[in-house]
Tab-separated table of C-alpha atoms and ligand atoms in Angstrom:
chain	number	residue	atom	x	y	z
L	1	MET	CA	-22.686	40.724	-14.264
L	2	THR	CA	-25.810	38.396	-13.756
L	3	ASP	CA	-25.048	35.371	-11.242
L	4	GLY	CA	-23.649	32.771	-13.278
L	5	MET	CA	-22.919	29.093	-12.654
L	6	VAL	CA	-19.667	28.652	-10.658
L	7	ILE	CA	-17.642	25.544	-10.233
L	8	VAL	CA	-15.647	24.459	-7.276
L	9	GLY	CA	-12.968	21.540	-8.277
L	10	ALA	CA	-11.121	21.938	-11.616
L	11	GLY	CA	-10.761	18.596	-12.275
L	12	GLU	CA	-11.824	15.816	-14.421
L	13	CYS	CA	-15.855	16.339	-12.978
L	14	GLY	CA	-15.207	19.876	-12.873
L	15	GLY	CA	-13.536	20.617	-16.203
L	16	ARG	CA	-16.289	18.449	-18.301
L	17	ALA	CA	-19.002	20.470	-16.166
L	18	ALA	CA	-17.659	23.641	-17.469
L	19	PHE	CA	-17.702	22.491	-21.358
L	20	ALA	CA	-20.946	20.945	-21.155
L	21	LEU	CA	-22.696	24.211	-19.437
L	22	ARG	CA	-21.070	25.539	-23.122
L	23	ASP	CA	-22.594	22.922	-24.800
L	24	GLN	CA	-25.592	22.931	-23.315
L	25	GLY	CA	-26.746	26.301	-24.575
L	26	PHE	CA	-26.027	28.187	-21.412
L	27	ASP	CA	-24.224	31.660	-22.341
L	28	GLY	CA	-23.907	33.678	-19.000
L	29	PRO	CA	-20.962	33.654	-16.672
L	30	VAL	CA	-19.094	30.577	-16.053
L	31	THR	CA	-16.694	30.104	-13.473
L	32	LEU	CA	-13.906	26.939	-12.251
L	33	ILE	CA	-12.266	27.537	-9.583
L	34	GLY	CA	-9.426	25.143	-8.515
L	35	GLU	CA	-7.013	24.788	-5.955
L	36	GLU	CA	-4.326	23.001	-8.216
L	37	ALA	CA	-1.956	25.387	-10.259
L	38	HIS	CA	-3.139	23.278	-13.569
L	39	HIS	CA	-5.870	23.287	-15.760
L	40	PRO	CA	-8.268	20.307	-15.395
L	41	TYR	CA	-6.007	17.479	-16.395
L	42	GLU	CA	-6.979	13.349	-16.249
L	43	ARG	CA	-5.425	11.861	-13.120
L	44	PRO	CA	-5.645	7.771	-14.868
L	45	PRO	CA	-2.073	8.355	-16.204
L	46	LEU	CA	-0.579	9.501	-13.010
L	47	SER	CA	0.023	5.874	-12.110
L	48	LYS	CA	1.030	4.892	-15.448
L	49	ASP	CA	2.397	6.838	-18.582
L	50	VAL	CA	3.635	9.885	-16.095
L	51	LEU	CA	5.550	7.363	-13.840
L	52	SER	CA	6.984	4.834	-16.661
L	53	SER	CA	7.586	6.535	-20.060
L	54	ASP	CA	11.261	8.072	-20.329
L	55	GLU	CA	9.832	11.099	-21.410
L	56	LEU	CA	7.914	12.845	-18.885
L	57	PRO	CA	4.563	13.607	-20.652
L	58	GLU	CA	2.932	16.988	-19.662
L	59	PRO	CA	-0.357	16.714	-18.224
L	60	LYS	CA	-3.066	15.112	-20.306
L	61	TRP	CA	-5.893	18.131	-20.018
L	62	VAL	CA	-9.496	17.331	-19.486
L	63	SER	CA	-9.463	20.314	-22.589
L	64	LEU	CA	-6.633	22.446	-23.786
L	65	PRO	CA	-6.151	25.188	-21.538
L	66	GLU	CA	-6.760	27.518	-23.873
L	67	ARG	CA	-10.214	26.480	-25.173
L	68	PHE	CA	-11.979	27.456	-21.836
L	69	ALA	CA	-10.767	31.364	-22.425
L	70	GLU	CA	-12.008	30.671	-25.796
L	71	ARG	CA	-15.634	29.062	-24.203
L	72	GLY	CA	-15.697	32.013	-22.251
L	73	ILE	CA	-15.123	30.140	-19.068
L	74	ALA	CA	-13.286	32.033	-16.567
L	75	CYS	CA	-10.843	29.317	-15.325
L	76	ILE	CA	-9.236	30.509	-11.936
L	77	THR	CA	-6.169	28.022	-11.034
L	78	GLY	CA	-3.817	28.031	-7.512
L	79	THR	CA	-6.661	29.665	-5.798
L	80	SER	CA	-9.160	27.399	-3.389
L	81	VAL	CA	-12.819	28.137	-2.183
L	82	ARG	CA	-13.100	28.527	1.550
L	83	ALA	CA	-16.706	29.447	2.104
L	84	ILE	CA	-20.173	29.240	0.941
L	85	ASP	CA	-22.354	31.535	1.646
L	86	ARG	CA	-25.911	29.952	0.932
L	87	GLN	CA	-27.773	33.188	1.881
L	88	ARG	CA	-26.233	35.266	0.032
L	89	LYS	CA	-25.207	33.282	-2.886
L	90	THR	CA	-21.569	33.545	-2.901
L	91	VAL	CA	-18.484	31.529	-2.580
L	92	GLU	CA	-15.538	33.059	-0.985
L	93	LEU	CA	-11.754	32.525	-2.385
L	94	ALA	CA	-8.698	31.913	-0.113
L	95	ASN	CA	-7.939	35.521	-1.591
L	96	GLY	CA	-10.971	36.954	-0.047
L	97	ALA	CA	-12.516	37.702	-3.215
L	98	THR	CA	-16.141	36.562	-3.797
L	99	VAL	CA	-18.288	35.177	-6.673
L	100	PRO	CA	-21.703	35.108	-6.776
L	101	TYR	CA	-23.774	32.242	-8.126
L	102	ALA	CA	-26.989	31.488	-9.176
L	103	ARG	CA	-26.333	27.745	-9.661
L	104	LEU	CA	-23.337	26.187	-8.099
L	105	LEU	CA	-21.452	22.637	-8.272
L	106	LEU	CA	-19.081	21.144	-6.187
L	107	ALA	CA	-16.705	18.770	-7.501
L	108	THR	CA	-14.323	18.671	-4.911
L	109	GLY	CA	-12.850	15.312	-5.749
L	110	ALA	CA	-11.269	12.849	-3.014
L	111	GLN	CA	-8.036	12.957	-1.087
L	112	PRO	CA	-5.693	10.381	-0.178
L	113	ARG	CA	-6.449	8.735	2.724
L	114	ARG	CA	-3.782	9.676	5.149
L	115	LEU	CA	-1.829	7.103	7.382
L	116	PRO	CA	-1.431	8.389	11.079
L	117	LEU	CA	1.588	6.336	11.449
L	118	ALA	CA	3.501	7.726	8.707
L	119	PRO	CA	5.756	10.555	9.890
L	120	ALA	CA	6.083	13.776	7.091
L	121	SER	CA	9.239	13.061	4.689
L	122	GLU	CA	9.958	13.434	1.482
L	123	ARG	CA	10.399	9.861	1.134
L	124	VAL	CA	6.843	8.847	2.321
L	125	ALA	CA	4.472	10.124	-0.526
L	126	TYR	CA	0.813	9.744	-1.909
L	127	LEU	CA	-0.429	10.087	-5.046
L	128	ARG	CA	-3.000	12.321	-6.436
L	129	SER	CA	-2.021	14.819	-8.157
L	130	TYR	CA	0.382	15.575	-11.059
L	131	THR	CA	2.877	17.532	-8.768
L	132	ASP	CA	3.112	14.454	-6.779
L	133	ALA	CA	3.203	12.010	-9.546
L	134	LEU	CA	6.696	14.157	-10.670
L	135	ALA	CA	7.541	13.792	-6.965
L	136	ILE	CA	7.724	10.141	-7.123
L	137	ARG	CA	8.889	9.626	-10.189
L	138	ALA	CA	12.304	11.196	-9.388
L	139	HIS	CA	12.544	8.047	-6.920
L	140	LEU	CA	12.088	5.587	-9.942
L	141	LYS	CA	15.327	4.127	-11.134
L	142	PRO	CA	17.504	0.983	-10.814
L	143	GLY	CA	19.276	0.676	-7.697
L	144	ASN	CA	16.433	2.244	-5.759
L	145	SER	CA	13.591	0.125	-3.964
L	146	LEU	CA	9.654	1.458	-3.412
L	147	ALA	CA	7.726	0.079	-0.556
L	148	VAL	CA	4.188	0.170	-1.849
L	149	ILE	CA	1.877	0.302	1.181
L	150	GLY	CA	-1.625	-1.188	0.011
L	151	GLY	CA	-2.394	-3.344	-2.763
L	152	GLY	CA	-5.352	-1.628	-4.559
L	153	PHE	CA	-5.222	-0.175	-7.942
L	154	ILE	CA	-3.112	2.913	-7.466
L	155	GLY	CA	-0.362	0.811	-5.502
L	156	LEU	CA	-0.436	-2.000	-7.893
L	157	GLU	CA	-0.473	0.421	-11.138
L	158	LEU	CA	2.887	2.237	-9.518
L	159	ALA	CA	4.357	-0.793	-9.109
L	160	ALA	CA	3.685	-1.674	-12.375
L	161	SER	CA	5.425	1.491	-13.505
L	162	ALA	CA	8.212	1.235	-11.117
L	163	ARG	CA	9.453	-1.935	-12.435
L	164	LYS	CA	9.697	-0.336	-15.947
L	165	ARG	CA	11.340	2.146	-14.808
L	166	GLY	CA	13.985	-0.304	-13.173
L	167	ALA	CA	13.870	0.232	-9.354
L	168	ASP	CA	12.276	-2.679	-7.016
L	169	VAL	CA	9.484	-3.025	-5.688
L	170	THR	CA	7.618	-4.359	-2.163
L	171	VAL	CA	4.161	-4.274	-1.896
L	172	ILE	CA	2.812	-4.777	1.425
L	173	GLU	CA	-0.631	-5.118	1.977
L	174	ALA	CA	-2.933	-6.076	5.434
L	175	GLN	CA	-5.711	-7.975	3.870
L	176	PRO	CA	-5.132	-11.557	2.563
L	177	ARG	CA	-4.896	-10.860	-1.277
L	178	ILE	CA	-4.369	-7.862	-3.129
L	179	LEU	CA	-7.464	-5.993	-4.342
L	180	MET	CA	-9.720	-7.207	-1.835
L	181	ARG	CA	-12.229	-4.706	-2.133
L	182	GLY	CA	-14.262	-4.858	-5.822
L	183	VAL	CA	-12.000	-7.479	-7.526
L	184	PRO	CA	-13.096	-11.645	-7.680
L	185	GLU	CA	-9.842	-13.379	-6.458
L	186	GLU	CA	-9.571	-15.405	-9.756
L	187	ILE	CA	-8.600	-12.000	-11.561
L	188	ALA	CA	-6.650	-10.675	-8.290
L	189	GLU	CA	-4.855	-13.775	-8.968
L	190	VAL	CA	-4.050	-13.265	-12.450
L	191	ILE	CA	-2.495	-9.902	-11.632
L	192	ALA	CA	-0.665	-10.953	-8.358
L	193	ALA	CA	1.193	-13.429	-10.581
L	194	ARG	CA	1.861	-10.939	-13.450
L	195	HIS	CA	3.268	-8.611	-10.505
L	196	ARG	CA	5.442	-12.139	-9.350
L	197	ALA	CA	6.724	-12.066	-12.460
L	198	GLU	CA	8.123	-9.004	-12.850
L	199	GLY	CA	10.160	-9.612	-9.442
L	200	VAL	CA	7.791	-7.470	-7.325
L	201	THR	CA	7.661	-8.586	-4.082
L	202	LEU	CA	3.485	-9.157	-3.053
L	203	SER	CA	3.639	-9.176	1.038
L	204	CYS	CA	-0.085	-9.764	1.800
L	205	GLY	CA	-1.650	-10.456	5.014
L	206	ARG	CA	0.902	-8.032	6.535
L	207	GLY	CA	0.064	-5.420	9.491
L	208	LEU	CA	2.602	-1.763	10.014
L	209	LYS	CA	3.526	-1.025	13.551
L	210	SER	CA	5.938	2.329	12.363
L	211	ILE	CA	7.360	3.846	9.347
L	212	ALA	CA	10.372	6.149	10.200
L	213	GLU	CA	12.844	8.071	8.172
L	214	ARG	CA	16.758	7.770	8.834
L	215	GLU	CA	19.701	8.450	7.265
L	216	GLY	CA	17.958	9.107	3.850
L	217	LYS	CA	16.154	5.342	3.957
L	218	VAL	CA	12.708	4.918	5.036
L	219	PHE	CA	12.546	1.786	7.609
L	220	ILE	CA	8.800	0.065	7.470
L	221	GLU	CA	8.143	-2.481	10.662
L	222	LEU	CA	6.141	-5.077	10.434
L	223	THR	CA	3.840	-6.175	13.046
L	224	ASP	CA	5.422	-9.427	12.909
L	225	GLY	CA	8.525	-8.296	13.535
L	226	GLU	CA	10.072	-7.976	10.085
L	227	THR	CA	11.823	-4.272	8.666
L	228	LEU	CA	11.877	-3.168	5.606
L	229	GLN	CA	14.252	-0.745	4.200
L	230	ALA	CA	13.093	1.161	1.010
L	231	ASP	CA	14.302	4.557	-0.798
L	232	LEU	CA	10.504	5.523	-0.773
L	233	ALA	CA	7.370	4.477	0.506
L	234	VAL	CA	4.043	5.363	-1.155
L	235	ILE	CA	0.767	5.099	0.943
L	236	GLY	CA	-2.023	3.772	-1.339
L	237	ILE	CA	-4.937	2.897	1.294
L	238	GLY	CA	-7.864	4.357	-0.198
L	239	ALA	CA	-9.139	8.036	-0.716
L	240	GLN	CA	-11.535	10.298	1.313
L	241	PRO	CA	-14.168	12.394	-0.012
L	242	VAL	CA	-13.516	16.400	0.256
L	243	THR	CA	-16.652	17.060	2.150
L	244	ALA	CA	-15.119	20.291	4.696
L	245	LEU	CA	-16.681	22.722	2.360
L	246	ALA	CA	-20.085	21.390	2.304
L	247	GLU	CA	-19.976	20.267	5.500
L	248	ALA	CA	-19.438	23.954	6.828
L	249	ALA	CA	-22.497	24.934	4.717
L	250	GLY	CA	-24.388	22.628	6.284
L	251	LEU	CA	-25.218	20.840	3.427
L	252	ALA	CA	-26.452	16.782	4.071
L	253	LEU	CA	-23.359	14.479	4.136
L	254	ASP	CA	-23.470	10.155	3.599
L	255	ASN	CA	-20.034	8.884	3.081
L	256	GLY	CA	-19.406	12.070	0.463
L	257	ILE	CA	-21.804	15.105	0.089
L	258	ALA	CA	-25.332	13.400	-0.108
L	259	VAL	CA	-27.120	13.683	-3.233
L	260	ASP	CA	-30.090	12.875	-5.283
L	261	ALA	CA	-30.681	10.963	-8.141
L	262	THR	CA	-30.621	14.551	-10.173
L	263	LEU	CA	-27.376	15.518	-8.551
L	264	ALA	CA	-28.625	18.131	-6.195
L	265	THR	CA	-27.312	18.766	-2.856
L	266	SER	CA	-29.596	19.155	0.289
L	267	ASP	CA	-29.515	22.642	-0.845
L	268	PRO	CA	-31.510	22.780	-4.492
L	269	ASP	CA	-29.235	25.439	-5.863
L	270	ILE	CA	-25.827	23.457	-4.964
L	271	PHE	CA	-25.549	20.494	-6.760
L	272	ALA	CA	-22.285	18.047	-6.115
L	273	ALA	CA	-20.623	15.312	-8.647
L	274	GLY	CA	-17.565	12.811	-9.281
L	275	ASP	CA	-15.723	11.374	-6.383
L	276	CYS	CA	-17.047	13.729	-3.676
L	277	CYS	CA	-20.744	12.782	-3.447
L	278	SER	CA	-22.422	9.280	-2.476
L	279	PHE	CA	-25.946	8.876	-4.874
L	280	PRO	CA	-28.670	6.672	-5.155
L	281	LEU	CA	-28.210	4.201	-7.972
L	282	ALA	CA	-31.802	3.338	-9.648
L	283	ILE	CA	-30.697	0.254	-11.144
L	284	TYR	CA	-29.439	-1.328	-7.526
L	285	GLY	CA	-32.313	-0.440	-6.035
L	286	GLY	CA	-31.413	2.719	-5.133
L	287	ARG	CA	-28.750	1.918	-3.120
L	288	ARG	CA	-26.531	4.829	-2.360
L	289	VAL	CA	-22.983	4.817	-3.673
L	290	ARG	CA	-19.909	6.578	-4.216
L	291	LEU	CA	-17.956	6.013	-7.096
L	292	GLU	CA	-13.957	6.886	-7.393
L	293	CYS	CA	-13.653	6.289	-11.291
L	294	TRP	CA	-12.518	9.015	-14.089
L	295	ARG	CA	-15.698	7.661	-16.226
L	296	ASN	CA	-18.193	8.483	-13.894
L	297	ALA	CA	-16.384	11.777	-12.437
L	298	GLY	CA	-17.118	12.988	-16.796
L	299	ASP	CA	-20.174	11.593	-17.184
L	300	GLN	CA	-21.667	13.145	-13.616
L	301	GLY	CA	-19.863	16.170	-14.217
L	302	ALA	CA	-22.198	16.685	-17.794
L	303	LEU	CA	-25.399	15.479	-15.835
L	304	ALA	CA	-24.481	18.270	-13.488
L	305	ALA	CA	-24.328	20.830	-16.214
L	306	ALA	CA	-27.735	19.754	-17.694
L	307	ASN	CA	-29.573	20.002	-13.822
L	308	MET	CA	-27.493	23.279	-13.107
L	309	LEU	CA	-29.953	24.614	-16.098
L	310	GLY	CA	-32.880	22.750	-14.596
L	311	LYS	CA	-33.404	19.493	-16.961
L	312	GLY	CA	-34.087	17.261	-14.013
L	313	GLU	CA	-32.252	14.531	-15.383
L	314	ALA	CA	-31.652	11.416	-13.260
L	315	ILE	CA	-28.637	9.593	-13.051
L	316	SER	CA	-28.670	5.786	-15.590
L	317	SER	CA	-25.051	5.247	-16.022
L	318	VAL	CA	-23.576	1.902	-14.873
L	319	PRO	CA	-20.594	1.985	-12.953
L	320	TRP	CA	-17.283	1.346	-14.513
L	321	PHE	CA	-13.693	1.170	-14.259
L	322	TRP	CA	-10.683	0.101	-15.441
L	323	SER	CA	-6.905	-0.381	-14.774
L	324	ASP	CA	-3.608	-1.308	-16.575
L	325	GLN	CA	-0.816	-3.454	-15.198
L	326	TYR	CA	1.945	-4.071	-17.868
L	327	GLU	CA	0.093	-5.284	-20.902
L	328	LEU	CA	-3.316	-5.788	-18.536
L	329	THR	CA	-6.210	-4.427	-18.757
L	330	LEU	CA	-9.022	-5.062	-16.036
L	331	GLN	CA	-12.201	-3.409	-16.594
L	332	VAL	CA	-14.810	-3.756	-14.467
L	333	ALA	CA	-18.820	-2.552	-14.935
L	334	GLY	CA	-21.797	-2.767	-12.022
L	335	LEU	CA	-21.292	-3.542	-8.656
L	336	ALA	CA	-20.911	-7.268	-7.769
L	337	ASP	CA	-21.614	-7.358	-4.200
L	338	GLY	CA	-25.078	-9.183	-3.424
L	339	ALA	CA	-24.208	-11.876	-6.297
L	340	ALA	CA	-25.017	-15.172	-5.655
L	341	THR	CA	-23.178	-16.947	-8.165
L	342	SER	CA	-20.361	-16.140	-10.582
L	343	VAL	CA	-19.707	-17.682	-13.924
L	344	ARG	CA	-16.528	-17.751	-16.515
L	345	ARG	CA	-16.546	-16.988	-20.201
L	346	ASP	CA	-12.952	-17.760	-21.800
L	347	VAL	CA	-11.530	-15.145	-24.308
L	348	ALA	CA	-8.809	-15.479	-26.767
L	349	GLY	CA	-5.460	-15.322	-25.612
L	350	GLY	CA	-6.130	-16.757	-21.988
L	351	ALA	CA	-8.370	-13.530	-21.554
L	352	PHE	CA	-11.474	-13.979	-19.507
L	353	ILE	CA	-14.732	-12.634	-18.204
L	354	LEU	CA	-16.484	-13.414	-14.401
L	355	PHE	CA	-20.220	-12.453	-14.865
L	356	HIS	CA	-22.040	-12.179	-11.329
L	357	LEU	CA	-25.544	-13.021	-10.942
L	358	ALA	CA	-28.030	-12.270	-8.316
L	359	GLN	CA	-30.047	-15.024	-6.538
L	360	ASP	CA	-32.664	-14.315	-9.279
L	361	GLY	CA	-30.277	-14.743	-12.072
L	362	ARG	CA	-30.037	-10.968	-13.330
L	363	LEU	CA	-26.675	-9.775	-13.961
L	364	LEU	CA	-25.024	-7.390	-11.590
L	365	ALA	CA	-21.817	-7.159	-13.133
L	366	ALA	CA	-18.850	-8.535	-15.081
L	367	SER	CA	-15.322	-8.077	-14.263
L	368	GLY	CA	-12.871	-8.793	-17.331
L	369	ILE	CA	-8.788	-9.762	-17.604
L	370	GLY	CA	-6.901	-9.825	-20.794
L	371	GLN	CA	-4.523	-7.761	-22.480
L	372	GLY	CA	-4.883	-4.736	-23.935
L	373	ASN	CA	-8.858	-4.154	-24.879
L	374	VAL	CA	-9.506	-7.967	-25.999
L	375	VAL	CA	-12.190	-7.992	-23.080
L	376	ALA	CA	-13.612	-4.086	-23.777
L	377	ARG	CA	-16.293	-5.439	-26.128
L	378	ASP	CA	-18.179	-8.100	-24.046
L	379	ILE	CA	-17.486	-5.825	-20.993
L	380	ARG	CA	-19.488	-3.007	-22.798
L	381	LEU	CA	-22.136	-5.326	-23.833
L	382	ALA	CA	-22.309	-6.984	-20.198
L	383	GLU	CA	-23.210	-3.215	-19.301
L	384	MET	CA	-26.129	-2.914	-21.623
L	385	LEU	CA	-27.603	-6.257	-19.743
L	386	ILE	CA	-26.741	-4.973	-16.653
L	387	ALA	CA	-28.839	-1.347	-17.702
L	388	LYS	CA	-31.238	-3.808	-18.984
L	389	ALA	CA	-31.765	-5.463	-15.749
L	390	ALA	CA	-31.226	-8.590	-17.929
L	391	ARG	CA	-31.425	-12.432	-16.470
L	392	PRO	CA	-29.367	-14.120	-19.047
L	393	ALA	CA	-29.163	-17.942	-18.838
L	394	ALA	CA	-25.622	-18.664	-16.997
L	395	ALA	CA	-25.333	-21.331	-19.688
L	396	GLN	CA	-25.157	-19.004	-22.198
L	397	LEU	CA	-23.180	-16.965	-20.647
L	398	ALA	CA	-20.169	-19.406	-19.899
L	399	GLN	CA	-20.313	-20.298	-23.528
L	400	PRO	CA	-18.034	-18.072	-26.017
L	401	ASP	CA	-19.713	-19.175	-29.092
L	402	VAL	CA	-23.129	-17.510	-27.564
L	403	LYS	CA	-22.465	-13.953	-28.476
L	404	LEU	CA	-23.122	-11.415	-25.876
L	405	LYS	CA	-24.987	-9.232	-28.698
L	406	ALA	CA	-27.708	-11.953	-29.310
L	407	LEU	CA	-28.702	-11.987	-25.254
L	408	LEU	CA	-29.322	-8.738	-25.372
L	409	ALA	CA	-31.120	-8.909	-28.205
L	410	ALA	CA	-33.256	-11.995	-27.010
C	1	FAD	C1	-3.360	7.898	-9.633
C	1	FAD	C2	-4.716	7.697	-10.337
C	1	FAD	C3	-4.731	6.852	-11.470
C	1	FAD	C4	-6.368	6.714	-11.457
C	1	FAD	N1	-6.696	5.864	-12.286
C	1	FAD	C5	-7.804	5.692	-12.748
C	1	FAD	C6	-8.095	4.458	-13.557
C	1	FAD	O1	-7.133	3.832	-13.944
C	1	FAD	N2	-9.364	3.948	-14.193
C	1	FAD	C7	-10.352	4.485	-13.530
C	1	FAD	O2	-11.576	4.737	-13.595
C	1	FAD	N3	-9.709	5.614	-12.444
C	1	FAD	C8	-8.917	6.161	-12.441
C	1	FAD	N4	-8.635	7.150	-11.501
C	1	FAD	C9	-9.816	7.947	-10.874
C	1	FAD	C10	-10.028	9.139	-11.300
C	1	FAD	O3	-8.902	9.845	-11.624
C	1	FAD	C11	-10.921	9.716	-10.465
C	1	FAD	O4	-12.124	9.105	-10.280
C	1	FAD	C12	-11.660	11.364	-11.014
C	1	FAD	O5	-10.161	12.104	-10.846
C	1	FAD	C13	-12.563	11.551	-10.398
C	1	FAD	O6	-12.374	13.416	-11.132
C	1	FAD	P1	-13.072	14.372	-10.091
C	1	FAD	O7	-13.415	15.734	-10.472
C	1	FAD	O8	-14.571	14.120	-9.161
C	1	FAD	O9	-12.377	14.383	-8.692
C	1	FAD	P2	-10.577	15.053	-8.666
C	1	FAD	O10	-9.918	14.336	-9.747
C	1	FAD	O11	-9.895	15.085	-7.489
C	1	FAD	O12	-10.773	16.720	-8.583
C	1	FAD	C14	-11.037	17.607	-7.467
C	1	FAD	C15	-10.151	18.328	-7.861
C	1	FAD	O13	-10.804	19.665	-6.715
C	1	FAD	C16	-9.927	20.138	-6.190
C	1	FAD	N5	-10.748	20.519	-5.040
C	1	FAD	C17	-11.095	20.509	-3.482
C	1	FAD	N6	-11.430	21.336	-2.941
C	1	FAD	C18	-11.421	22.535	-3.466
C	1	FAD	C19	-11.774	24.024	-2.981
C	1	FAD	N7	-12.304	23.921	-1.740
C	1	FAD	N8	-11.416	25.114	-3.805
C	1	FAD	C20	-10.747	24.614	-4.669
C	1	FAD	N9	-10.823	23.268	-5.188
C	1	FAD	C21	-10.750	22.378	-4.907
C	1	FAD	C22	-8.753	19.441	-5.723
C	1	FAD	O14	-7.536	20.145	-5.632
C	1	FAD	C23	-8.822	18.944	-7.245
C	1	FAD	O15	-8.410	19.170	-8.642
C	1	FAD	C24	-7.270	7.597	-10.925
C	1	FAD	C25	-7.038	8.484	-9.955
C	1	FAD	C26	-5.611	8.385	-9.549
C	1	FAD	C27	-5.690	9.335	-8.322
């Protein structure tokens, strides 16, 4: 057998990369290896529909499981890769088998950050996989109480889904407000108000002292002396890149697996993409970032496939993510840190967008909130302005009558 392309991690990024190799004309062996029992599926529904809908949805497949065999992709599920031998150019699976590679992609993703003081218990959960979501879903019912530790995206989406299913929800956040990372205060306030209107208790600026399980309940002791009681605690305090394989193989790390603009690691035959890697972003002066968002994982999967085939293309996409809570959708394009000013543009029905500008007037990022996809088109146009390093006049950005499309053409 000719050595082919091997992908470790059958998530969004790994799944997309496997199909992209075929779409880009590679006809040699493609092997995708994932430790989860499922074929690649999308994670965003896990905190949304999978928890909130009356009928349990099956995983939202990256591609239907039968398509892998149809496209000649060997998808090995339920098996982890335990080592990479860079000299022999093989990966070793947990069952002892080895698979040779010509080029290797690490798409190992991220895992929830663990809270050291939390006990191992069925009533203390984390949310990353479909299996995690099923375990949490079983607790979401009227009369049950849920404590969410961490007021970030996953915790807040979970809170919204739990309210939809009738559970009582308290969110405990150590920072003075929810969504401190990556979301402007004005937008966080809209989201906080919406949660409060649904009866969610948002408890910000409060530290944790201990978590314990007794008699079928979880007791959460706060540093100010109060103890909360819940049927289930879910911890959502961020995620960490999965880098152990890369580290053991001696690849360079830097807040994840360090790759260059073509997603190559410090070994030119090994690439890394998606949540597990940090990369230089040319549109922000080559600043190294690591993103944990759905579109980036898919885009980088396709880019990694192209570059495994020797195309040498550089990352050019603008970071973008969204979050759905109740009927509200938040969208953020670009990176706002480093912005000197923000300008507000009102959109229909109370929706609005904040444009974040650098000292020199360059548009760095745009964050919008509104019902459904009301801000989607303008955020898409903002993304194009960001990609062009445009310097639109603040007064024009603030004026809803001035079409962003016109600013793009200017
Ligand atoms: C609950 C939830 C909700 C989200 N909602 C949104 C959203 O609304 N908007 C948004 O933009 N993003 C969202 N995201 C983020 C988005 O889903 C991720 O950015 C994306 O899944 C990353 O894809 P990935 O393939 O890089 O990593 P992952 O999806 O983490 O996949 C990596 C896979 O590799 C496997 N793996 C790791 N090590 C090994 C090994 N040694 N051997 C074999 N397999 C291995 C893992 O088990 C995993 O299956 C959400 C994430 C979660 C968890």
